[in-house]
Short mmCIF file of C-alpha atoms (C1' of nucleotides) in Angstrom, two decimals:
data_model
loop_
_atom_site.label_atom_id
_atom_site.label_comp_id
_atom_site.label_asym_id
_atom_site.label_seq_id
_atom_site.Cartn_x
_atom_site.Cartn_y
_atom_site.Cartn_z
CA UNK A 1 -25.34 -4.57 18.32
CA UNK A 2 -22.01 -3.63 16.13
CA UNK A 3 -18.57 -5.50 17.10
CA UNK A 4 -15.39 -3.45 16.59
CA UNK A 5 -12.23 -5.80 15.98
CA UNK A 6 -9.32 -4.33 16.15
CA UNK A 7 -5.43 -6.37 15.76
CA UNK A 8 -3.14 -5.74 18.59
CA UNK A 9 -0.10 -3.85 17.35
CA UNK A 10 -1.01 -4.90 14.21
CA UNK A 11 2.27 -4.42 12.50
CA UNK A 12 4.70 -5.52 14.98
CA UNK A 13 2.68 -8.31 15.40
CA UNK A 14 2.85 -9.19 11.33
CA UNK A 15 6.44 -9.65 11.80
CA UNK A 16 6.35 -11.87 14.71
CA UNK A 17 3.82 -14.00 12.63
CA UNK A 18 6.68 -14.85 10.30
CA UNK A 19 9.28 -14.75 13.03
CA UNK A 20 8.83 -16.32 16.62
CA UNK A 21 11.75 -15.65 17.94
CA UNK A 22 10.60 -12.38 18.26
CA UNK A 23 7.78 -13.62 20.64
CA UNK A 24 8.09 -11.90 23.97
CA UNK A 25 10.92 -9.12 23.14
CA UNK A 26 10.04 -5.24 22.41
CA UNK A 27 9.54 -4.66 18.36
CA UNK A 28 8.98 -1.36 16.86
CA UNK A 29 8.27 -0.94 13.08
CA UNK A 30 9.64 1.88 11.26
CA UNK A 31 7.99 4.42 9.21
CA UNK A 32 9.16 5.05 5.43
CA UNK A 33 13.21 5.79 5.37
CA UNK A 34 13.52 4.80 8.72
CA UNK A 35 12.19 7.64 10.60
CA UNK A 36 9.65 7.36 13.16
CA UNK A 37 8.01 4.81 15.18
CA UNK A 38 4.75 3.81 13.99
CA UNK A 39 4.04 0.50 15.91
CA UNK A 40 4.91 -1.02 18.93
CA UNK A 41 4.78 -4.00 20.87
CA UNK A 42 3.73 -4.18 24.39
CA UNK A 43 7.11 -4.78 25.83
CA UNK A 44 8.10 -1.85 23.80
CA UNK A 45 5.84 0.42 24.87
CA UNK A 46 6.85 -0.68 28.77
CA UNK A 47 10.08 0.47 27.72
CA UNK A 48 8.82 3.78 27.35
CA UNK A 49 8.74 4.15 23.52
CA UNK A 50 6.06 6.68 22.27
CA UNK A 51 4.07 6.40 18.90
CA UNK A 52 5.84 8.34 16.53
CA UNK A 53 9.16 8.67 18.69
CA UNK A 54 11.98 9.50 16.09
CA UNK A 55 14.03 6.71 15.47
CA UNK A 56 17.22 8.65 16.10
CA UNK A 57 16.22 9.87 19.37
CA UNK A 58 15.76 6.76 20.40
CA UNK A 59 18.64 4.33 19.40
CA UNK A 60 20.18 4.32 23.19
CA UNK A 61 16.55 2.64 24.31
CA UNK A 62 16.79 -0.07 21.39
CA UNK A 63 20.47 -0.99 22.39
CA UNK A 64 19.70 -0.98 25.83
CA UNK A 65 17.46 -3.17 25.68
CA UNK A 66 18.11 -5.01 22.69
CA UNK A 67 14.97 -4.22 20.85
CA UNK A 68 13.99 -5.30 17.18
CA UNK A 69 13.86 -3.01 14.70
CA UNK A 70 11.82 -3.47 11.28
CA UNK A 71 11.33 -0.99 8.19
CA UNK A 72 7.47 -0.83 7.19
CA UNK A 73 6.67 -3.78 5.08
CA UNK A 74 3.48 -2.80 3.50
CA UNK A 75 3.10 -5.18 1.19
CA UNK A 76 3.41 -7.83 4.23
CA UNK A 77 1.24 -5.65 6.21
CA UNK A 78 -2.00 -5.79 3.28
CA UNK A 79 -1.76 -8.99 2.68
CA UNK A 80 -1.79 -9.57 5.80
CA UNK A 81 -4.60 -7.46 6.62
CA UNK A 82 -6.60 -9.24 3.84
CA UNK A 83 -6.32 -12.79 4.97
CA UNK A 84 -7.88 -11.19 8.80
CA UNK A 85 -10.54 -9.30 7.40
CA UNK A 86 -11.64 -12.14 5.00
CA UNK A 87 -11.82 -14.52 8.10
CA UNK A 88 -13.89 -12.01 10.14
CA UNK A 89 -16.90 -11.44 7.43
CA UNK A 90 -17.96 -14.90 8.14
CA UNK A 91 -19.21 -13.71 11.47
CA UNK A 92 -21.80 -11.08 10.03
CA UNK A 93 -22.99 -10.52 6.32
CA UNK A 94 -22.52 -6.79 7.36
CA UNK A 95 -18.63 -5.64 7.84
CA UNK A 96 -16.91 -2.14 7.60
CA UNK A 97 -13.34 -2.62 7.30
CA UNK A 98 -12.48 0.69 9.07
CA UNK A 99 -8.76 0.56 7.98
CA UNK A 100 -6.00 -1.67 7.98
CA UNK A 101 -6.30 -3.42 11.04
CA UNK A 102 -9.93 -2.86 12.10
CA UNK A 103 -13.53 -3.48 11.05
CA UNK A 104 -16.84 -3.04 12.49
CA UNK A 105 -19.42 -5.83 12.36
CA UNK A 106 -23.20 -5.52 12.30
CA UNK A 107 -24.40 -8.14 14.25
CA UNK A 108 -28.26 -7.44 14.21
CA UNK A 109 -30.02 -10.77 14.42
CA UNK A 110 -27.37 -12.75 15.75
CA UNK A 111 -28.77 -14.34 18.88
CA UNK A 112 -25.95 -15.83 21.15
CA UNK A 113 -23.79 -15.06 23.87
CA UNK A 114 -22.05 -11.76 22.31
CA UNK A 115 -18.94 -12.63 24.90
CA UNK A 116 -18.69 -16.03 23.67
CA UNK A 117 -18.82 -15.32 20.33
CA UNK A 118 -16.14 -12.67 20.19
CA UNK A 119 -13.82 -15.28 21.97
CA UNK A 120 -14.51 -17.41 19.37
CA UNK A 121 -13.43 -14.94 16.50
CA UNK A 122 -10.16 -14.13 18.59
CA UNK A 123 -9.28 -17.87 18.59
CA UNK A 124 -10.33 -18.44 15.05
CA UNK A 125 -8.49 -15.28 14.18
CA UNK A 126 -5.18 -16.28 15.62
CA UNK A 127 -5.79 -19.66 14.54
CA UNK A 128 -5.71 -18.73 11.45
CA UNK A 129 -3.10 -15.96 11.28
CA UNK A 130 -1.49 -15.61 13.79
CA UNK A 131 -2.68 -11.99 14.63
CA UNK A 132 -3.95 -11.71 18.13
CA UNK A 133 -7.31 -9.20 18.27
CA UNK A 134 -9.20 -7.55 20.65
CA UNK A 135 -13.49 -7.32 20.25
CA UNK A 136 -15.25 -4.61 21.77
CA UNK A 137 -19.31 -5.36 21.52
CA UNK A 138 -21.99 -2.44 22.12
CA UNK A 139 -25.45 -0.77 20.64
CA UNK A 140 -23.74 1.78 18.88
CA UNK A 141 -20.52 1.93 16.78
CA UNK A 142 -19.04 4.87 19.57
CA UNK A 143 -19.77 2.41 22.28
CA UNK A 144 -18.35 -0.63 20.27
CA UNK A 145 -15.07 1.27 20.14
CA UNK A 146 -15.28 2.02 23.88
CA UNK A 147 -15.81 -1.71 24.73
CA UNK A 148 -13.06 -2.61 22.19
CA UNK A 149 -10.62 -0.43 24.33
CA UNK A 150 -11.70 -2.35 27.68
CA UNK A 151 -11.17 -5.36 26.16
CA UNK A 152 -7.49 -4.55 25.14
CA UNK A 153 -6.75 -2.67 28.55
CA UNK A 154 -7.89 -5.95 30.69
CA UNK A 155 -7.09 -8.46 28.72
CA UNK A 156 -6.91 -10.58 31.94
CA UNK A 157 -10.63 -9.98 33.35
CA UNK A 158 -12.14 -9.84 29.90
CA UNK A 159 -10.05 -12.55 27.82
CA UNK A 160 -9.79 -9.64 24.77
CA UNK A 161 -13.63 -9.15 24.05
CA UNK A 162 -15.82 -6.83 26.09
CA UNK A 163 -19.74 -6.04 26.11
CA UNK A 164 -21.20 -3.07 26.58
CA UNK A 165 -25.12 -4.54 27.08
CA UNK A 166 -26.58 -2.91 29.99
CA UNK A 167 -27.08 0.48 31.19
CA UNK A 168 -25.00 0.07 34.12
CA UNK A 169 -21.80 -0.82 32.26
CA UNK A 170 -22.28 2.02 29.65
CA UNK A 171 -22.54 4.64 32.45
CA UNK A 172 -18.81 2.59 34.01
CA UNK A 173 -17.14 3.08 30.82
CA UNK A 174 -18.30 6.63 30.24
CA UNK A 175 -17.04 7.50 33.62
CA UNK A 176 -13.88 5.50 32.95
CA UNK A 177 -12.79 6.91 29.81
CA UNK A 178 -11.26 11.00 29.36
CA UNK A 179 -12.32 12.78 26.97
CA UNK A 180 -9.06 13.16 24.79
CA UNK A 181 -9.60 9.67 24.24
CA UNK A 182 -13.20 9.43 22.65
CA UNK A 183 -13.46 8.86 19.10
CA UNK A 184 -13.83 11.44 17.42
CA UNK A 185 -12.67 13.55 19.72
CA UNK A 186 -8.96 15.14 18.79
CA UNK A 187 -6.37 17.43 20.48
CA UNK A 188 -8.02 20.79 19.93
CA UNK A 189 -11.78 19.39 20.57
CA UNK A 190 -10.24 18.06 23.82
CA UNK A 191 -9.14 21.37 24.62
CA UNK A 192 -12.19 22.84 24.03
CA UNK A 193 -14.23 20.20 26.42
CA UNK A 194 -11.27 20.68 29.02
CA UNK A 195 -11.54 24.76 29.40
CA UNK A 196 -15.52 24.28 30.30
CA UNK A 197 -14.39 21.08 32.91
CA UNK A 198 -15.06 18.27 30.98
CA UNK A 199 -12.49 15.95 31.96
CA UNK A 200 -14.69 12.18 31.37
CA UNK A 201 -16.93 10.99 28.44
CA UNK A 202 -19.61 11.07 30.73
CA UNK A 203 -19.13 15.16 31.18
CA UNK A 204 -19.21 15.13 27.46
CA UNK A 205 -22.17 12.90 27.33
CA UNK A 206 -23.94 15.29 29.48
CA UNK A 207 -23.51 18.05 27.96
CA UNK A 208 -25.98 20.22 26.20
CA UNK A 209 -27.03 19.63 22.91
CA UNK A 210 -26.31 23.36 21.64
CA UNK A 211 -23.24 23.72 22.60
CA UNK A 212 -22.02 20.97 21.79
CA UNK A 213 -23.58 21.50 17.79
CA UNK A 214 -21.93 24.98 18.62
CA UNK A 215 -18.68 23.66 19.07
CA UNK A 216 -17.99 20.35 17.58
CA UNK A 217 -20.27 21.24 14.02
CA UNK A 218 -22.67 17.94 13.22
CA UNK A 219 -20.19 15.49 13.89
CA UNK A 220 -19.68 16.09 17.72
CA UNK A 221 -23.23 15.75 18.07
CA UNK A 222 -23.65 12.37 15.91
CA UNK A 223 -20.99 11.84 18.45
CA UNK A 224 -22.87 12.15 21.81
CA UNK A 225 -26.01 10.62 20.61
CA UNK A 226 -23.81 7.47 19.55
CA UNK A 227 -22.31 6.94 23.55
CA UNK A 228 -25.81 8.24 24.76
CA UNK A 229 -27.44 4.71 23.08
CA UNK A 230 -28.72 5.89 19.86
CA UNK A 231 -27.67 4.78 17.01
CA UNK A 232 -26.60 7.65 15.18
CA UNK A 233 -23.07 6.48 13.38
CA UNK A 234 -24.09 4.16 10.85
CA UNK A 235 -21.99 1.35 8.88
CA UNK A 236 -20.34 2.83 5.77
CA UNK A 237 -21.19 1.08 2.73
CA UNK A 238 -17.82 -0.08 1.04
CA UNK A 239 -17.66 2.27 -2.05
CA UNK A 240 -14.92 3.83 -4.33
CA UNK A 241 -12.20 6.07 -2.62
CA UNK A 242 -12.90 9.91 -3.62
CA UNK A 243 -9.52 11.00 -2.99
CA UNK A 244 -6.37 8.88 -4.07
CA UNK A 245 -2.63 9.96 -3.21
CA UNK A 246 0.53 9.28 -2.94
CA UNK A 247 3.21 11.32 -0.96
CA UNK A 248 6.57 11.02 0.32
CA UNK A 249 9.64 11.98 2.57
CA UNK A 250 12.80 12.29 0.31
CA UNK A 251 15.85 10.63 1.97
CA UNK A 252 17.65 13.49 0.92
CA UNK A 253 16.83 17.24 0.51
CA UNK A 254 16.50 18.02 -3.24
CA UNK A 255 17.46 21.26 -5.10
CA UNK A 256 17.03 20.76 -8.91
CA UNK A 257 13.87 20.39 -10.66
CA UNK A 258 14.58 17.72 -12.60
CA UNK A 259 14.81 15.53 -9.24
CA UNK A 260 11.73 16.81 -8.20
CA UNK A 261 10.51 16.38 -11.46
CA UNK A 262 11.19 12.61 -11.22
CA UNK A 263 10.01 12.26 -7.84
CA UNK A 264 6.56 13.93 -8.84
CA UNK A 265 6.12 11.86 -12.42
CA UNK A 266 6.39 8.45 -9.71
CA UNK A 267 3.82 9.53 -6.85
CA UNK A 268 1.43 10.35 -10.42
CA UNK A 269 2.14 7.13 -11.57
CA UNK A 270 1.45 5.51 -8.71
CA UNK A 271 -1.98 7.15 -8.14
CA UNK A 272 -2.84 6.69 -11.14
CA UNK A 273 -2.21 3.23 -10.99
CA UNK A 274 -4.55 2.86 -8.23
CA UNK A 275 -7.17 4.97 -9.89
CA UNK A 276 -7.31 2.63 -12.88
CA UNK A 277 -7.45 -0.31 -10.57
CA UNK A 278 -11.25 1.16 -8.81
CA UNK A 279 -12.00 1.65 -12.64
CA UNK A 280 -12.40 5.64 -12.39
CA UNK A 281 -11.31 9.00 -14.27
CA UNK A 282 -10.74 12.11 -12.17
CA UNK A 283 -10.81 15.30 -13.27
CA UNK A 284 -8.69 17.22 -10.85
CA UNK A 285 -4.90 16.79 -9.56
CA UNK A 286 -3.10 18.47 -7.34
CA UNK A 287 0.54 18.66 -6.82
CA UNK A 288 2.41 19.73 -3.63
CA UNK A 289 6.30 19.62 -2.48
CA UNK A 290 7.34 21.20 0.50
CA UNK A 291 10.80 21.81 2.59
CA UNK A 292 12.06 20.67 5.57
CA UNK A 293 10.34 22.07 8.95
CA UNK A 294 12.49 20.44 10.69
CA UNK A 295 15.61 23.00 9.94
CA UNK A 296 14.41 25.93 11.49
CA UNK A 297 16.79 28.23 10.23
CA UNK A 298 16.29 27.54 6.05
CA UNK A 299 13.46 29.72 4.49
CA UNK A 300 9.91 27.58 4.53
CA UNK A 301 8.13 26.90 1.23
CA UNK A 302 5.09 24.69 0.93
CA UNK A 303 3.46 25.46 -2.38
CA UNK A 304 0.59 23.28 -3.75
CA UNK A 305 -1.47 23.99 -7.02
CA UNK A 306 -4.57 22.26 -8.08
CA UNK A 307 -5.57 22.01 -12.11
CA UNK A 308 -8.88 21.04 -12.93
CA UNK A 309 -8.21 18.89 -15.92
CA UNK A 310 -9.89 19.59 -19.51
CA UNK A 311 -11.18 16.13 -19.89
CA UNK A 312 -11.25 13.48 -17.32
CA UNK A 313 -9.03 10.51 -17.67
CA UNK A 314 -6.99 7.74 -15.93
CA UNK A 315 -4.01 7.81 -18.40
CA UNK A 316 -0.38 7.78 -16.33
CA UNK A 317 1.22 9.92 -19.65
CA UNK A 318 -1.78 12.32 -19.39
CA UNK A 319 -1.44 12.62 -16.04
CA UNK A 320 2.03 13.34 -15.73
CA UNK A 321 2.04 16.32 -18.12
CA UNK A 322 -0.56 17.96 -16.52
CA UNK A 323 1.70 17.16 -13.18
CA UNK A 324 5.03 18.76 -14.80
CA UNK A 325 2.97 21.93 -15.40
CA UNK A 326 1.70 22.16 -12.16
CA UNK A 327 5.68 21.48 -10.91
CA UNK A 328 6.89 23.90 -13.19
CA UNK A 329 4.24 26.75 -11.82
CA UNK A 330 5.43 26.09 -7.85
CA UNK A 331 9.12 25.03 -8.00
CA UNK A 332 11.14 27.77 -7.14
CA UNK A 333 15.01 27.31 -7.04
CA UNK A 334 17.59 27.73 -4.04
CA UNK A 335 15.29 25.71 -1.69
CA UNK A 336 15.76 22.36 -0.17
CA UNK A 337 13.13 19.68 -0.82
CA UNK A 338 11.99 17.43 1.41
CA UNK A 339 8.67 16.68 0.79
CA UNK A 340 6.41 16.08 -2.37
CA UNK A 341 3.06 14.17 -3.33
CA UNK A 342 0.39 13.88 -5.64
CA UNK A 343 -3.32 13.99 -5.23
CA UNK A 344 -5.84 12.65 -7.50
CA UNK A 345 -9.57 13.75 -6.77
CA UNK A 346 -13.15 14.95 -8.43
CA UNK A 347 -13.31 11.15 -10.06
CA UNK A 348 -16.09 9.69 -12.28
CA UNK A 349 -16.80 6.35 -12.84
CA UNK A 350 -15.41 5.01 -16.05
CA UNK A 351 -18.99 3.18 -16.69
CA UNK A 352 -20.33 6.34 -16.78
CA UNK A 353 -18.50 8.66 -17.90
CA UNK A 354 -19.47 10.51 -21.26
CA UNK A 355 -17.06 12.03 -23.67
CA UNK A 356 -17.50 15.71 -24.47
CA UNK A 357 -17.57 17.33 -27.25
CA UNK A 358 -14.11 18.81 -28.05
CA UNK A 359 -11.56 17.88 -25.17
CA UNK A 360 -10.69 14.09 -24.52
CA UNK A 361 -8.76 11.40 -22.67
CA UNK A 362 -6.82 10.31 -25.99
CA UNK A 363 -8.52 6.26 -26.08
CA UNK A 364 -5.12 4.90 -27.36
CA UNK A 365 -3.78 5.19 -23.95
CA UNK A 366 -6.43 2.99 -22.68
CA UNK A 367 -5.03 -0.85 -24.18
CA UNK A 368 -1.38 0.98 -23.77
CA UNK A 369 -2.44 1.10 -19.41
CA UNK A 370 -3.78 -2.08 -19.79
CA UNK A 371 -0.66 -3.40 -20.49
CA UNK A 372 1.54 -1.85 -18.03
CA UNK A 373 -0.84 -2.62 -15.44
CA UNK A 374 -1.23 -6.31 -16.44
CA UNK A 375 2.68 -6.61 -16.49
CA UNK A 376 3.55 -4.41 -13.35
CA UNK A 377 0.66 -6.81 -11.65
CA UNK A 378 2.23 -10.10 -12.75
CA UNK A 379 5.87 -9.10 -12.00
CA UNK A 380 5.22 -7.22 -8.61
CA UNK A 381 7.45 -4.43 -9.73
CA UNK A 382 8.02 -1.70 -11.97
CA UNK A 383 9.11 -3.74 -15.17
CA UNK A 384 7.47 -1.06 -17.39
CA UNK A 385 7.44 2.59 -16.32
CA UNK A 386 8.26 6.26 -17.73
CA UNK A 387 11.50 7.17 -19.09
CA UNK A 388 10.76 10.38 -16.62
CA UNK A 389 10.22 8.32 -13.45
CA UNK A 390 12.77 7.37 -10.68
CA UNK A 391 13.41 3.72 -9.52
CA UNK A 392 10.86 3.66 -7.12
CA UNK A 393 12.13 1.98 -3.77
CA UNK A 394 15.72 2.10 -4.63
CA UNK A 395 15.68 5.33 -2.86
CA UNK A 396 13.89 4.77 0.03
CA UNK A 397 16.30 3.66 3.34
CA UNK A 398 14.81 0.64 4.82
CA UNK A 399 17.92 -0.82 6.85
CA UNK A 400 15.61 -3.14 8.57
CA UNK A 401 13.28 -4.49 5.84
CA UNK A 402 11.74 -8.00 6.32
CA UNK A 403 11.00 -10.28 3.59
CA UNK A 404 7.80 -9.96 1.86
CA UNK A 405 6.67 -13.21 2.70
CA UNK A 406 3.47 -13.57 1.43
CA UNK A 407 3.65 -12.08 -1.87
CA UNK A 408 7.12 -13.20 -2.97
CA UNK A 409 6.90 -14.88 -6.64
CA UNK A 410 10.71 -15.64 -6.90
CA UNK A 411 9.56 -16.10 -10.91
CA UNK A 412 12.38 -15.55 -13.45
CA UNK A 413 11.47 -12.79 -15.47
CA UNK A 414 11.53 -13.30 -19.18
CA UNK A 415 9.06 -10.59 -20.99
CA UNK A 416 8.64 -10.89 -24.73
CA UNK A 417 8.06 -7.56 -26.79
"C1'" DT B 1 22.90 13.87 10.26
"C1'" DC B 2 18.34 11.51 11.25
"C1'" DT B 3 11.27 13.38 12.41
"C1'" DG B 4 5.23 8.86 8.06
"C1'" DG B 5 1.46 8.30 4.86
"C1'" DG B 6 -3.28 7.91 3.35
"C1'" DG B 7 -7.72 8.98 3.92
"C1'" DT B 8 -12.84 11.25 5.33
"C1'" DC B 9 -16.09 14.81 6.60
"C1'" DC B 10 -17.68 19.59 7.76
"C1'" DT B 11 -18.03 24.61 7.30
"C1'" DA B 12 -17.44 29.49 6.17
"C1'" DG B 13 -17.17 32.48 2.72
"C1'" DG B 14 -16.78 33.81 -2.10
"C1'" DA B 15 -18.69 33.64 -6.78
"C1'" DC B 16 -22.47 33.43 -9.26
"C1'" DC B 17 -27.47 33.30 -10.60
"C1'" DC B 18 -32.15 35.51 -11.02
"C1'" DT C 1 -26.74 60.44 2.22
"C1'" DC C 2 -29.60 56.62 0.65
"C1'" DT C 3 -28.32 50.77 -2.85
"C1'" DG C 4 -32.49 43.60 -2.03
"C1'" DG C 5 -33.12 38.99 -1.12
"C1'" DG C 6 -32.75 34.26 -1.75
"C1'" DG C 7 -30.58 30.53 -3.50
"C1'" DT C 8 -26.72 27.09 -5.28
"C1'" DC C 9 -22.14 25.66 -6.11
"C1'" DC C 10 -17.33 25.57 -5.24
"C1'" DT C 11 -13.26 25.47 -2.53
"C1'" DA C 12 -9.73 26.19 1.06
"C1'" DG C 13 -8.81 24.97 5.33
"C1'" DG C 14 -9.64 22.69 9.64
"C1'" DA C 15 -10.39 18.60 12.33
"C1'" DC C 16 -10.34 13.99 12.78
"C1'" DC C 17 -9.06 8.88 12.05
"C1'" DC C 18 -5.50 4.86 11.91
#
DNA sequence: TCTGGGGTCCTAGGACCC
DNA sequence: TCTGGGGTCCTAGGACCC
C-alpha cells in the first residue's frame, strides 16, 4: 500500500503557523511581485477566490471581506516544508517527497490499521508544526492520490485520512471522481476523454487499452493500469535534478540591454548556485526573455537560445559570459521586457566528470565558488556577488511580506578580507 | 496600472551512420 | 521514368504536475 500526504493549503497555512490570529479568517498568499493568487484558505476559497485569480481583479473581494493578504515567503515556506517531511519519514523507510507540500509513502510491510495510522501522522504532524494534512491510503500511487482527495473533501466522515482497501470502494471513488480531475490527466487530455463521453474515472478506467496508448502516449496507460489495481507508477528514487532554473516577472517592463543584462547575470547566478550545491557541471544553458502578453496591442517577442557549452562547468563567471552571449544574440531593441530566465541542463556529476583534452572549466574558479557560496550560506544574502548583477530582491514588490521566521539570523555582519 | 515559478516525461522528426 | 533499409542520437515542443 503507498500513503499520499498532502498539507492543506500549505502556504496559507505556514503563515497562520506563525500567526493565530489569522485562525478562522480567509488568507490568500501572493505570487512573486504581488500578482496572482497562488494559495488559499478555505474561507477564502468560500468567498469565491480562484487559484491564480489576479490580485488586482480581486481587491473589492479582500476589502469586503477583510481578507489577509501575504507576499510568497519561500524561504518560510522550505523550511517549513522540511521540518513536515522530516517528521513523516519516520512512518516508512520508503518516502517520495513529491514537491513542496506532498510525499508518497511506501508502506509495504507495515501491518496495522492503515486508518489509524494515518490519524496518527495527522496529529503528530500538527503536533509538531502546526500544518494540518490530509492522508489518502491505496494499492497504487493513482489510487493513493484519489483517497488523499476523499480524505480532504470529507474531512468530517473520514477525520482527514481515507483508505482505498477493497474493491468496492475503488469502484465508489472511480465513479465519484471526473475525469479532468485524475492525475495525470490535464486540460487538453480531458478534452480528448470528454469528445468520446468519458465524463468519470471509471469511463476512463474502462476504456480500451489502444486507444488509450493511442491517445495519451505511455503515460496515460501507466495511468489506467495504476486506478485499475496494478501497480504500475512506482516510487521515484530521490536523485539529482536534471534541469535547474531560475525565471522571473520584472516589476517593470525593461527596454535597455544593460537591464536585461543584469537581470539575466542574477537568474545565472542563482542557478548556478544551486547547481554547485547538488555537486554537478552542466554543459548546456539556455537563456530566454520574453514581453508582455498581457498588452495585446505591443508587438510579441519570445526569443530563447540554447549554447551547448565547450567544457562543462559550475563556475557563476563562466556561466555568465556564456549567458551575455546568448543575451546579446536574442535582445532586440524597441521592445518591452517583461519576462526573462535562465536554464541550466545536460549536467554531469562533478565525481565523475573527466577533463578533456583542450577546452576546460578554468580550476581557479573552483576555491573562488567555494567562497562565495560558504559566505552567501552563512549570511543568508548576497554579501558577495558580480559587479554585473542586480540587488536581487530589492526589486521584487512584496507589499505583504511576512517575516522569515525560521531562518532569521539577526547576526551582525562583520566579514574580514 | 496591476496577471507565478520550477520541474518531469514523452514523442515525432531530423541528422547522421553504415 | 526508375533511386534501400535499418539503426541511433538529438532536440523542439507538448503535456503534465504542484
Amino acid at each position: 500500500m503507498y500513503a499520499l500526504i498532502d498539507c492543506n493549503n500549505f502556504y496559507a497555512s505556514c503563515e497562520r503557523v506563525f500567526n493565530p490570529t489569522l485562525i478562522g479568517m480567509p488568507v490568500v498568499v501572493l505570487s512573486n511581485n504581488d500578482g496572482c493568487v497562488i494559495a488559499r484558505s478555505n474561507e477564502a476559497k468560500a468567498i469565491g477566490i480562484p487559484m491564480g485569480a489576479p490580485a488586482f481583479e480581486y481587491e473589492h473581494l479582500f476589502r469586503r471581506y477583510k481578507v489577509k493578504v501575504f507576499s510568497a515567503n519561500f524561504p518560510l515556506y522550505g523550511d517549513m516544508s522540511r521540518r513536515v517531511m522530516s517528521l513523516l519519514s519516520n512512518y516508512s523507510p520508503h518516502q517520495e517527497i513529491y514537491s513542496i507540500d506532498e510525499c508518497f509513502l511506501n508502506l509495504e510491510g507495515i501491518n496495522v490499521d492503515l486508518q489509524k495510522y494515518g490519524l496518527e501522522m495527522k496529529a503528530r504532524i500538527e503536533k509538531g508544526t502546526g500544518i494540518p494534512i490530509s492522508i489518502g491510503t491505496a494499492p497504487t500511487k493513482a489510487l493513493a492520490k484519489l483517497a488523499n482527495r476523499i480524505a480532504k473533501k470529507f474531512p468530517n466522515e473520514t477525520g482527514g485520512s481515507y483508505v482505498i482497501d477493497t474493491e468496492e470502494k475503488r469502484i465508489k471513488a472511480l465513479k465519484w471522481l471526473k475525469v479532468e480531475d485524475i492525475w495525470g490527466v490535464g486540460r487538453r487530455n480531458a478534452k480528448k476523454l470528454y469528445a468520446i463521453g468519458a465524463y468519470k474515472a471509471i469511463d476512463f478506467v474502462n476504456l480500451s487499452e489502444a486507444w488509450v496508448r493511442k491517445n495519451m502516449t505511455i503515460t496515460g496507460l501507466n495511468l489506467q493500469k495504476d486506478l485499475k489495481g496494478i501497480p504500475t507508477i512506482e516510487m521515484l528514487e530521490p536523485e539529482k535534478k536534471k534541469s535547474i532554473g531560475t525565471s522571473r516577472t520584472f516589476e517593470t517592463d525593461l527596454r535597455s540591454f544593460d537591464e536585461v543584462r543584469e537581470r539575466i547575470t542574477t537568474f545565472t547566478s542563482m542557478s548556478a548556485e544551486k547547481l554547485r550545491e547538488q555537486n554537478s557541471f552542466c554543459k548546456r544553458l539556455i537563456v530566454f526573455i520574453g514581453t508582455n502578453p498581457f498588452k495585446e496591442h505591443e508587438t510579441q517577442y519570445y526569443p530563447s537560445i540554447q549554447i551547448k557549452l565547450p567544457f562543462p562547468t559550475n563556475s557563476t563567471l563562466e556561466l555568465v559570459k556564456f549567458a551575455h552571449e546568448g543575451l546579446k544574440q536574442i535582445f532586440k531593441k524597441n521592445h518591452y521586457y517583461k519576462r526573462g530566465g535562465v536554464l541550466l541542463t545536460d549536467f554531469v556529476d562533478a565525481s565523475v566528470y573527466q577533463p578533456s583534452l583542450f577546452f576546460n572549466s578554468d580550476p581557479k574558479h573552483k576555491k573562488l565558488m567555494e567562497v562565495i557560496d560558504k559566505l552567501n550560506d552563512k549570511y543568508h544574502c548576497d554579501v558577495v556577488r558580480l559587479a554585473s548583477q542586480d540587488e536581487r530582491k530589492h526589486k521584487m514588490k512584496q507589499a505583504h511580506l511576512s517575516q522569515h521566521y525560521t531562518t532569521d539570523i539577526n547576526e551582525i555582519l562583520t566579514v574580514e578580507v
